[in-house]
PDB file of C-alpha atoms in Angstrom:
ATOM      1  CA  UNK A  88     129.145 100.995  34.925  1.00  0.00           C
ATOM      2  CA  UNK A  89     130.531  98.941  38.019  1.00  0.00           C
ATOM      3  CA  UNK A  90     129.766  95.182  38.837  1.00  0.00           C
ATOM      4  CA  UNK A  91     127.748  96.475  41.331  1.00  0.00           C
ATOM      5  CA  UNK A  92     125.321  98.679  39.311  1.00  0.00           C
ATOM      6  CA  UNK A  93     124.524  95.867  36.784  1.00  0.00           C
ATOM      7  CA  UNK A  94     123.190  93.332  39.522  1.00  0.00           C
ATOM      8  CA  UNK A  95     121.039  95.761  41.617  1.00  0.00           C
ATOM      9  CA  UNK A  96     117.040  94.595  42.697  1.00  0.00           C
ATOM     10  CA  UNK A  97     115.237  96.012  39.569  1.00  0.00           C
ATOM     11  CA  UNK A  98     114.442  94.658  36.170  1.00  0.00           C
ATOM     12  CA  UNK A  99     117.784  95.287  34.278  1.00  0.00           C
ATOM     13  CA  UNK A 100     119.004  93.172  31.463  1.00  0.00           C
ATOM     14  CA  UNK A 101     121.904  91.996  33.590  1.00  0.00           C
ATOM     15  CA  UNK A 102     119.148  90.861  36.356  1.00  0.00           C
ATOM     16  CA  UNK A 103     116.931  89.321  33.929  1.00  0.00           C
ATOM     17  CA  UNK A 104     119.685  87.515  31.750  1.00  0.00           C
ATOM     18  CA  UNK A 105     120.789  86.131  35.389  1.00  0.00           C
ATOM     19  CA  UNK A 106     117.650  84.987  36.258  1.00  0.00           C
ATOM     20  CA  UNK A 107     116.665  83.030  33.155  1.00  0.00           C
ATOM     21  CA  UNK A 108     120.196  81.454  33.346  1.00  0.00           C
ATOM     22  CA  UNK A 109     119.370  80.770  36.876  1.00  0.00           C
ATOM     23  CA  UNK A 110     115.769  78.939  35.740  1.00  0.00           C
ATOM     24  CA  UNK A 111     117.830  77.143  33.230  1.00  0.00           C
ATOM     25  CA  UNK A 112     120.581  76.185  35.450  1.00  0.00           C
ATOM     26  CA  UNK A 113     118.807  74.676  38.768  1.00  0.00           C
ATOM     27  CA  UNK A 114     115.447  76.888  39.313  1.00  0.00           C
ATOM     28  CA  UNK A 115     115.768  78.019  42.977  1.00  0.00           C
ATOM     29  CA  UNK A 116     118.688  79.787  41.546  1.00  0.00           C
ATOM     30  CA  UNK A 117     116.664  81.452  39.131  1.00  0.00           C
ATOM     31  CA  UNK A 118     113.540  81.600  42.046  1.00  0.00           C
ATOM     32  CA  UNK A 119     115.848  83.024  44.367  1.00  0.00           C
ATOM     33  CA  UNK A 120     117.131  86.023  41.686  1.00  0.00           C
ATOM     34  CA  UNK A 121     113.497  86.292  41.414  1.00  0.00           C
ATOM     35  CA  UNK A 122     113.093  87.256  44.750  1.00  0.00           C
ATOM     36  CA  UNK A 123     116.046  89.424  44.626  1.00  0.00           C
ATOM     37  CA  UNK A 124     114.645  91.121  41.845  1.00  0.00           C
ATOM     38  CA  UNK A 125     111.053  92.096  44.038  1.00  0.00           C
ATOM     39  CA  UNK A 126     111.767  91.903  46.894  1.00  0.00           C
ATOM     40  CA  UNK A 127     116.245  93.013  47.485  1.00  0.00           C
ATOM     41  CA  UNK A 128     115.028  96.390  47.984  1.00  0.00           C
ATOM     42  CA  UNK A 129     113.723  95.407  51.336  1.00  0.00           C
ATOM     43  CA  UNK A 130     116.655  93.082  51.707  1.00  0.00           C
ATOM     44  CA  UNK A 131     118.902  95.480  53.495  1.00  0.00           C
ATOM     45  CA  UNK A 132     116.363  96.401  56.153  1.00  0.00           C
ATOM     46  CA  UNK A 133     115.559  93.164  56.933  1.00  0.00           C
ATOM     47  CA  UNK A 134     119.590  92.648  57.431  1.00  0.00           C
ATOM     48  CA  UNK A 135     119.446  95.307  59.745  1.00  0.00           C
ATOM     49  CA  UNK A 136     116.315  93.797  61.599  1.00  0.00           C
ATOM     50  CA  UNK A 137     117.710  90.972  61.925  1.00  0.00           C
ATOM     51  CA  UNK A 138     121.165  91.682  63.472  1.00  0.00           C
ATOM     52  CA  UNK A 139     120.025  94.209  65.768  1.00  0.00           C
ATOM     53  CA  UNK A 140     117.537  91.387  67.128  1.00  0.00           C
ATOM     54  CA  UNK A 141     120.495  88.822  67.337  1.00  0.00           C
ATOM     55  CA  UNK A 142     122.773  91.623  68.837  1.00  0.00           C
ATOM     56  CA  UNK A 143     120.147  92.056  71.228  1.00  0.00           C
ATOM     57  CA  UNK A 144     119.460  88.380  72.207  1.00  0.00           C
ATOM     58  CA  UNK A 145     123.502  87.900  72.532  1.00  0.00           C
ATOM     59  CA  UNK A 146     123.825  90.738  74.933  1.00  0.00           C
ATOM     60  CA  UNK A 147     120.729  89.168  77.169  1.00  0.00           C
ATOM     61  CA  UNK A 148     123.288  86.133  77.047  1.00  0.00           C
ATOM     62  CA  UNK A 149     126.235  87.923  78.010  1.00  0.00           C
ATOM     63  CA  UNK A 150     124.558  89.382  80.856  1.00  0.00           C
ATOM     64  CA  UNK A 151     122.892  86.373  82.234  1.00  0.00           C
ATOM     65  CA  UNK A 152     126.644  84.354  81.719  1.00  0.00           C
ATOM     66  CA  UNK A 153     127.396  84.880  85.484  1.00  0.00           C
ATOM     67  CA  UNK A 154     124.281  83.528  87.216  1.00  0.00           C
ATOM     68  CA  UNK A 155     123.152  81.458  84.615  1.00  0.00           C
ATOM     69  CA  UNK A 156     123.131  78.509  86.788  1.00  0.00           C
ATOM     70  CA  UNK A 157     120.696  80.376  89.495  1.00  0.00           C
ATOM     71  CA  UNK A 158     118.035  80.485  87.103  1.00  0.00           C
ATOM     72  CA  UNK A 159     117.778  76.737  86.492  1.00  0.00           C
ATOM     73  CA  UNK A 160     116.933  74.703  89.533  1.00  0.00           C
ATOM     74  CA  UNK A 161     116.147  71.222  89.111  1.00  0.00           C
ATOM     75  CA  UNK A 162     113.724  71.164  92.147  1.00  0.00           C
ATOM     76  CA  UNK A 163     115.391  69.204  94.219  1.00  0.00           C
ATOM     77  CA  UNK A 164     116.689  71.574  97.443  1.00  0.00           C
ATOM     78  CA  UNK A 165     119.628  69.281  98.029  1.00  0.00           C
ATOM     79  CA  UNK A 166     121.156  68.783  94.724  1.00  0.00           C
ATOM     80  CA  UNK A 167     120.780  72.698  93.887  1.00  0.00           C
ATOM     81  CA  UNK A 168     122.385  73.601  96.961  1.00  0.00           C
ATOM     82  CA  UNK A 169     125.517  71.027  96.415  1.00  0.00           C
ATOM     83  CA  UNK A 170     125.587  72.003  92.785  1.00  0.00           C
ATOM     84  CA  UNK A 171     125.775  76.044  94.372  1.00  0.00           C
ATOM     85  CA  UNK A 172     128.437  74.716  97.020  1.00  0.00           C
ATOM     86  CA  UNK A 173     130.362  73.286  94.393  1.00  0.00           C
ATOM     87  CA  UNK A 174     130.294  75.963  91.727  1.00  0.00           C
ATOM     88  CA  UNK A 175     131.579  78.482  94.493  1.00  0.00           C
ATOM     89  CA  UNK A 176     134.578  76.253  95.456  1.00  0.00           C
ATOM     90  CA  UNK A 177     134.973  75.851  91.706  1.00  0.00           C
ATOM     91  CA  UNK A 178     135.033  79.606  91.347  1.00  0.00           C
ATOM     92  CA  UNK A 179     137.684  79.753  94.719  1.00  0.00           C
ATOM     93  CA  UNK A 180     139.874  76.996  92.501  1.00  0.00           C
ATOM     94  CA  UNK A 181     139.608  78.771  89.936  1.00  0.00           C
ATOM     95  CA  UNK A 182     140.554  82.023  90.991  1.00  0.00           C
ATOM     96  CA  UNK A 183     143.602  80.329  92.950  1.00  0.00           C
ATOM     97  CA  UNK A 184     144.920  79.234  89.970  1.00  0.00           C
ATOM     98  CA  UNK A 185     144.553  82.687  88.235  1.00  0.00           C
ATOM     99  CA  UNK A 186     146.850  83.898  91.141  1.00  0.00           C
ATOM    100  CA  UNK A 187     148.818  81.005  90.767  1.00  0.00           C
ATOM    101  CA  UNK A 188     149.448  81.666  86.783  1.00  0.00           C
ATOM    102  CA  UNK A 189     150.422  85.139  87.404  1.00  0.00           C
ATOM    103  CA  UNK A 190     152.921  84.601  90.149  1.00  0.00           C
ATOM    104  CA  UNK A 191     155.074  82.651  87.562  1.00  0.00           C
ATOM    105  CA  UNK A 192     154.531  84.395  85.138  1.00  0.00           C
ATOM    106  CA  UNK A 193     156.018  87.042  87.215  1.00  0.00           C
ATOM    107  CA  UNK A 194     158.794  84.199  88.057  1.00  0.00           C
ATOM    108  CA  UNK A 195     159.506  83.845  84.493  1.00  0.00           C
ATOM    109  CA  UNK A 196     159.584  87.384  83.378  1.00  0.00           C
ATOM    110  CA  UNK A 197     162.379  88.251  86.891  1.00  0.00           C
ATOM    111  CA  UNK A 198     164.406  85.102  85.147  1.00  0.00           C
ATOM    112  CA  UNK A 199     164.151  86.492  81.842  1.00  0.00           C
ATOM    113  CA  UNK A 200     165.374  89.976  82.936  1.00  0.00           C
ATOM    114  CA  UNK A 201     168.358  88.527  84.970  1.00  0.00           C
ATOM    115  CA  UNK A 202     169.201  86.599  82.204  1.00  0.00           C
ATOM    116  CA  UNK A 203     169.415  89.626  79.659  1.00  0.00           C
ATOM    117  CA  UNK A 204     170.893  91.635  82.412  1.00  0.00           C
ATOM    118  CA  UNK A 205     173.305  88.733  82.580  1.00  0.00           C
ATOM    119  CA  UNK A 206     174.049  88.528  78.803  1.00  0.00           C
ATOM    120  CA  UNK A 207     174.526  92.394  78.748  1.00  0.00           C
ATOM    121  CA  UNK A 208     176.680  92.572  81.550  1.00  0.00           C
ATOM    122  CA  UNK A 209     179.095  89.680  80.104  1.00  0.00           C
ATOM    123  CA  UNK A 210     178.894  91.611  76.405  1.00  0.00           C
ATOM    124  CA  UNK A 211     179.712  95.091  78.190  1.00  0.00           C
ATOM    125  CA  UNK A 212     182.609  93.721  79.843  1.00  0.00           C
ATOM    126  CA  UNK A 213     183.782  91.699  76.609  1.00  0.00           C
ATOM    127  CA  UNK A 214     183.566  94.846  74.746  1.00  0.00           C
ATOM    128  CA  UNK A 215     185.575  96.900  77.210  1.00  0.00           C
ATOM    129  CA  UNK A 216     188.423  94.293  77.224  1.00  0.00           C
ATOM    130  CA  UNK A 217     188.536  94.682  73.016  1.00  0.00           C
ATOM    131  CA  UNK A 218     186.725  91.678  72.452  1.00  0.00           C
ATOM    132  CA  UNK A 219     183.643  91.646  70.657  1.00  0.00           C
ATOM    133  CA  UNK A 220     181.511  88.815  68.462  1.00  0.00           C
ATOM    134  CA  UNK A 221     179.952  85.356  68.588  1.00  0.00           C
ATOM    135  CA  UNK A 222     183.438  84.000  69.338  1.00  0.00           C
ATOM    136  CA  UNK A 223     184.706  86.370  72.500  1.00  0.00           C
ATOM    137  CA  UNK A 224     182.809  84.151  75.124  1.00  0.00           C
ATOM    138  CA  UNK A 225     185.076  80.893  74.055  1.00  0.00           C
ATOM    139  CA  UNK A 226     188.541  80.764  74.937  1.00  0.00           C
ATOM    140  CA  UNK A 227     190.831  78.581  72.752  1.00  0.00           C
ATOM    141  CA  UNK A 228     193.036  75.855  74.298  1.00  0.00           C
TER     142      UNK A 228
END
């Protein structure tokens, strides 16, 4: 018999031995093996019940996440339409930067490439003078 078999929700020696250790113990261990005794049957759909309700809630988040600010006015005209004016340029900053990150990043890769074309170039030439290794690019005196 597996570990799992022994500590299953019925009345089984391994369950009951657990629970009166549990009383002994500290008794909400032993109350809470009770309950997994009557009631862990019921256990796994309630699991189930539970994360699909979450999973649902979360997604109503997820969805709302982009005009989550439209649906809480203060009341006050002005201040909701500065705090609207300002989330937009936020949005426009926002989105500059984006274009700004990926321009250098382009930068950085073209360097990057010249630089290994660079290295490659110097080690292909090296190699077709007969001179190879670490010490081919230094010259002695």
């Amino acid at each position: 018999m597996n570990q799992s078999a022994l500590i299953r929700p019925h009345w089984t020696p391994a369950t009951i031995a657990l629970m009166v250790l549990g009383f002994i113990v500290f008794w909400p261990l032993g109350l809470a093996m009770l309950a997994y005794i009557l009631f862990g049957d019921k256990l796994r759909a309630f699991k189930k019940d539970a994360n699909e309700g979450v999973d649902r809630m979360c997604a109503g988040f997820r969805r709302n996440r982009r005009g989550q600010w439209a649906h809480h006015r203060t009341g006050n005209v002005a201040f909701d339409d500065w705090r609207t004016a300002e989330l937009a340029r936020l949005d426009e900053e926002r989105r500059k930067l984006d274009e700004m990150r990926e321009e250098f990043d382009g930068y950085v890769r073209e360097l990057r490439r010249a630089k290994d074309q660079e290295e490659f170039d110097r080690f292909m030439r090296e190699r077709k003078n007969g001179r190879t290794g670490p010490e081919a690019g230094f010259e002695s005196s």
